[in-house]
Amino acid sequence: MEFRPCIDIHNGKVKQIVGSSLMDNGDKARENFVSARDTVFFAKLYQRDRLKGGHVILLNPASSSYYEETKRQAIEALRAYPGGLQVGGGICPENAEEFLRAGASHVIVTSYVFREGRVDYHNLERMVQTVGKKHLVLDISCRKKGDAYFVVTDRWQNFTEERVNEGLLCRLLEYADEFLVHGVDVEGKSGGIEKELAALLGDWGQIPITYAGGIGSFEDLKELKTLGKNRLDVTIGSALDLFGGSMEYQKVVEMFQAE
């Protein structure tokens, strides 16, 4: 289990938001925290602490008037910590190589490969041909509907028909180096993890998976480690004091360094 830090960018600012509140219409989201610092500050901090595999997420669509500033901030973070960060948000074959050249170790893709409610294997294969499996992370972030979790796309706003289960993970395994999974219903709420989701992912555990969503305390980290059978890496956002929360960033780093 490793700590994967994050830099979420919305409207050109480093923010922590409530994931389920994000709307493209009007570039709105319920904010937990807006940083006065730019992305370079966070990238250099993570580099100093030798934290690799963190993700930079662009939360504005390309159609947004804020997109170019959000993208600029993302590129600056990647350049500040070359090879240390992954990037996601609107990634497709046409722009993926630009982010890799800027220093991203991987590109993170969701909406481009989950289209019209299903996995678009043609698009998925195009991504692999463009960047290579070793540079591709598939974001299979999900929300619960009924008694199952389903992949959500378009900045977590739209449900697909793809149920998150062992079958889906095994089908996607051959295309990606890693998976990133947000428990969107608890994302940004610091109220505890998606226990069923963590257990499902931990039971599978065949390639690196980073879990995000709901971490609010060191007890939550212990629970994730147990349910995930120590196979899941973890992102912590709103709960960190870096982003206005109560968990001390330095203590989190020290805890993982001591393992």
C-alpha positions as a printed NumPy array, in Angstrom:
array([[  0.   ,   0.   ,   0.   ],
       [  1.466,   3.317,  -1.114],
       [  0.367,   6.926,  -0.769],
       [ -0.408,   8.512,  -4.14 ],
       [ -0.849,  12.292,  -3.811],
       [ -3.161,  14.387,  -5.964],
       [ -3.463,  17.765,  -7.647],
       [ -7.046,  18.432,  -8.746],
       [ -7.464,  21.51 , -10.952],
       [-10.807,  23.236, -11.534],
       [-11.3  ,  26.647, -13.12 ],
       [ -7.518,  27.088, -13.133],
       [ -7.161,  26.579,  -9.374],
       [ -5.971,  23.687,  -7.205],
       [ -9.119,  22.56 ,  -5.416],
       [-10.773,  19.79 ,  -3.505],
       [-14.406,  19.352,  -4.448],
       [-17.311,  17.072,  -3.62 ],
       [-17.077,  14.7  ,  -6.577],
       [-20.787,  14.106,  -7.026],
       [-21.409,  17.882,  -7.253],
       [-19.32 ,  18.493, -10.384],
       [-21.265,  19.994, -13.31 ],
       [-19.965,  21.093, -16.697],
       [-22.849,  23.559, -17.044],
       [-21.449,  26.779, -15.638],
       [-18.229,  25.054, -14.49 ],
       [-19.789,  24.519, -11.069],
       [-18.802,  22.293,  -8.171],
       [-19.249,  22.296,  -4.419],
       [-15.845,  23.27 ,  -3.085],
       [-14.192,  21.938,   0.043],
       [-11.001,  23.913,  -0.457],
       [ -9.409,  26.32 ,  -2.938],
       [ -5.645,  26.696,  -2.641],
       [ -3.814,  29.986,  -2.923],
       [ -0.805,  28.008,  -4.19 ],
       [ -0.269,  26.861,  -7.75 ],
       [  0.312,  23.335,  -9.005],
       [  4.101,  23.713,  -9.062],
       [  4.162,  24.094,  -5.272],
       [  2.412,  20.747,  -4.817],
       [  4.459,  18.988,  -7.494],
       [  7.733,  20.056,  -5.887],
       [  6.446,  19.064,  -2.439],
       [  5.626,  15.551,  -3.664],
       [  9.   ,  15.361,  -5.403],
       [ 10.756,  16.367,  -2.199],
       [  9.009,  13.589,  -0.315],
       [  9.702,  11.038,  -3.091],
       [  6.008,  10.343,  -3.673],
       [  5.548,   8.885,  -7.143],
       [  2.449,   8.01 ,  -9.136],
       [  0.275,  10.851,  -7.904],
       [ -2.348,  12.139, -10.266],
       [ -3.01 ,  15.557, -11.757],
       [ -6.662,  15.818, -12.785],
       [ -8.125,  18.472, -15.083],
       [-11.723,  18.926, -13.954],
       [-12.831,  21.274, -16.745],
       [-13.909,  19.981, -20.169],
       [-12.157,  21.272, -23.274],
       [-15.267,  23.333, -24.047],
       [-14.876,  25.348, -20.839],
       [-13.551,  28.891, -20.911],
       [-11.341,  27.838, -17.993],
       [ -9.822,  24.847, -19.799],
       [ -6.676,  26.515, -21.142],
       [ -5.705,  27.843, -17.713],
       [ -6.469,  24.475, -16.112],
       [ -4.346,  22.767, -18.758],
       [ -1.501,  25.26 , -18.283],
       [ -1.457,  24.533, -14.565],
       [ -1.379,  20.787, -15.276],
       [  1.521,  21.113, -17.729],
       [  3.497,  23.199, -15.24 ],
       [  3.065,  20.547, -12.547],
       [  4.26 ,  17.802, -14.902],
       [  7.311,  19.837, -15.895],
       [  8.119,  20.547, -12.246],
       [  8.204,  16.829, -11.378],
       [  9.041,  14.932, -14.587],
       [  8.218,  11.229, -14.403],
       [  6.619,  11.56 , -10.987],
       [  3.003,  12.33 , -11.817],
       [  0.156,  10.946, -13.908],
       [ -2.408,  13.144, -15.659],
       [ -6.088,  12.722, -16.467],
       [ -9.114,  14.641, -17.613],
       [-10.189,  14.746, -21.242],
       [ -7.262,  12.61 , -22.415],
       [ -7.482,  11.191, -25.949],
       [ -4.989,  10.104, -28.636],
       [ -4.858,  13.645, -30.03 ],
       [ -3.531,  15.226, -26.81 ],
       [ -1.991,  12.354, -24.823],
       [  1.508,  12.702, -26.229],
       [  1.649,  16.394, -25.335],
       [  1.16 ,  15.513, -21.67 ],
       [  3.702,  12.696, -21.83 ],
       [  6.26 ,  15.034, -23.416],
       [  5.591,  17.508, -20.592],
       [  6.692,  14.853, -18.097],
       [  3.688,  12.676, -17.211],
       [  4.605,   9.072, -16.455],
       [  1.099,   7.917, -17.461],
       [ -2.085,   9.314, -18.923],
       [ -5.373,   8.477, -17.198],
       [ -8.37 ,   7.818, -19.435],
       [-12.081,   7.336, -18.767],
       [-14.598,   8.964, -21.058],
       [-12.693,   8.309, -24.277],
       [-12.843,   4.538, -23.746],
       [-16.261,   4.326, -22.068],
       [-18.65 ,   5.648, -24.7  ],
       [-22.409,   5.317, -25.136],
       [-22.56 ,   3.301, -21.944],
       [-20.041,   0.6  , -22.844],
       [-16.324,  -0.014, -23.248],
       [-15.309,   1.188, -26.708],
       [-12.565,  -1.299, -27.513],
       [-11.697,   0.466, -30.766],
       [-10.917,   3.651, -28.852],
       [ -9.145,   1.7  , -26.139],
       [ -6.881,   0.061, -28.694],
       [ -6.192,   3.476, -30.248],
       [ -5.029,   4.741, -26.853],
       [ -2.748,   1.741, -26.381],
       [ -1.297,   2.195, -29.873],
       [ -0.71 ,   5.897, -29.184],
       [  0.911,   5.792, -25.74 ],
       [  1.643,   2.118, -25.03 ],
       [  0.171,  -0.007, -22.277],
       [  2.986,   0.941, -19.884],
       [  1.872,   4.6  , -19.982],
       [ -1.882,   4.011, -19.678],
       [ -4.029,   4.148, -16.538],
       [ -7.723,   3.364, -16.879],
       [ -9.995,   5.321, -14.578],
       [-12.855,   3.011, -13.667],
       [-14.357,   5.369, -11.126],
       [-17.834,   4.378, -10.127],
       [-21.053,   5.082,  -8.272],
       [-23.454,   2.668,  -6.681],
       [-26.799,   1.957,  -8.318],
       [-28.923,  -0.671,  -6.637],
       [-26.612,  -3.302,  -5.218],
       [-23.747,  -2.807,  -7.701],
       [-21.113,  -0.266,  -8.716],
       [-21.15 ,   1.097, -12.268],
       [-18.472,   3.062, -14.105],
       [-19.281,   6.768, -14.44 ],
       [-17.859,   9.086, -17.104],
       [-17.718,  12.725, -18.207],
       [-16.258,  13.964, -14.95 ],
       [-18.403,  11.433, -13.032],
       [-21.722,  12.808, -14.258],
       [-22.99 ,   9.944, -16.444],
       [-23.583,   6.293, -15.603],
       [-22.462,   3.595, -18.031],
       [-23.792,   0.05 , -18.233],
       [-20.412,  -1.329, -17.196],
       [-20.621,  -2.999, -13.807],
       [-17.402,  -2.94 , -11.779],
       [-16.68 ,  -6.582, -11.084],
       [-13.997,  -9.195, -11.613],
       [-15.081,  -9.737, -15.21 ],
       [-14.629,  -6.08 , -16.185],
       [-11.283,  -5.828, -14.402],
       [-10.   ,  -8.95 , -16.136],
       [-11.135,  -7.712, -19.565],
       [ -9.364,  -4.378, -19.108],
       [ -6.244,  -5.858, -17.54 ],
       [ -4.474,  -6.462, -20.854],
       [ -4.776,  -2.815, -21.907],
       [ -3.546,  -0.887, -18.86 ],
       [ -0.578,  -0.577, -16.54 ],
       [ -2.757,   0.526, -13.603],
       [ -6.332,   1.332, -12.604],
       [ -7.536,   4.421, -10.753],
       [-10.838,   4.011,  -8.921],
       [-12.745,   6.833,  -7.261],
       [-15.67 ,   5.932,  -5.045],
       [-17.52 ,   8.959,  -6.374],
       [-20.421,   8.963,  -3.902],
       [-17.986,   9.468,  -1.007],
       [-15.383,  11.492,  -2.915],
       [-14.56 ,  14.76 ,  -1.158],
       [-16.694,  13.987,   1.902],
       [-14.014,  12.537,   4.24 ],
       [-16.711,  10.403,   5.833],
       [-15.319,   6.925,   5.351],
       [-14.457,   4.653,   2.452],
       [-16.651,   2.581,   0.137],
       [-16.112,  -0.673,   2.021],
       [-17.695,  -3.02 ,  -0.505],
       [-15.733,  -1.429,  -3.331],
       [-12.447,  -1.634,  -1.429],
       [-13.024,  -5.307,  -0.671],
       [-13.93 ,  -6.069,  -4.288],
       [-10.768,  -4.393,  -5.578],
       [ -8.58 ,  -5.973,  -2.924],
       [ -9.907,  -9.447,  -3.675],
       [ -8.906,  -8.992,  -7.327],
       [ -5.596,  -7.131,  -7.012],
       [ -3.828,  -8.289, -10.188],
       [ -2.277,  -4.935, -11.207],
       [ -1.693,  -1.723,  -9.234],
       [ -4.953,  -0.013,  -8.257],
       [ -5.196,   3.382,  -6.61 ],
       [ -8.327,   3.859,  -4.504],
       [ -9.702,   7.366,  -3.861],
       [-12.741,   8.521,  -1.952],
       [-13.852,   9.07 ,   1.633],
       [-10.553,   8.868,   3.501],
       [-10.976,  11.109,   6.52 ],
       [ -8.756,   9.632,   9.225],
       [ -5.883,   7.269,   9.957],
       [ -8.5  ,   4.723,  11.002],
       [ -9.907,   4.875,   7.476],
       [ -6.423,   4.108,   6.136],
       [ -6.176,   1.063,   8.404],
       [ -9.606,  -0.127,   7.28 ],
       [ -8.67 ,   0.303,   3.619],
       [ -5.463,  -1.625,   4.166],
       [ -7.42 ,  -4.503,   5.741],
       [-10.311,  -4.594,   3.272],
       [ -7.961,  -4.122,   0.334],
       [ -5.65 ,  -6.868,   1.604],
       [ -2.739,  -4.391,   1.458],
       [ -3.005,  -4.485,  -2.349],
       [ -4.482,  -1.02 ,  -2.912],
       [ -2.634,   2.26 ,  -3.105],
       [ -4.502,   5.288,  -1.824],
       [ -5.141,   8.941,  -2.553],
       [ -6.151,  11.366,   0.182],
       [ -7.603,  14.73 ,  -0.777],
       [ -9.904,  16.904,   1.295],
       [ -8.904,  15.31 ,   4.591],
       [ -5.272,  16.487,   4.335],
       [ -4.234,  19.674,   6.075],
       [ -2.709,  20.709,   2.724],
       [ -6.298,  21.053,   1.532],
       [ -7.939,  22.342,   4.699],
       [ -8.496,  18.993,   6.438],
       [ -7.398,  17.582,   9.776],
       [ -4.95 ,  14.847,   8.693],
       [ -1.368,  16.119,   8.803],
       [  0.26 ,  15.586,   5.422],
       [  3.692,  15.025,   6.978],
       [  2.358,  12.362,   9.346],
       [  0.741,  10.565,   6.421],
       [  4.05 ,  10.62 ,   4.532],
       [  5.942,   9.374,   7.584],
       [  3.44 ,   6.579,   8.151],
       [  3.915,   5.224,   4.638],
       [  7.685,   5.691,   4.73 ],
       [  7.809,   3.614,   7.924],
       [  6.05 ,   0.627,   6.329]])
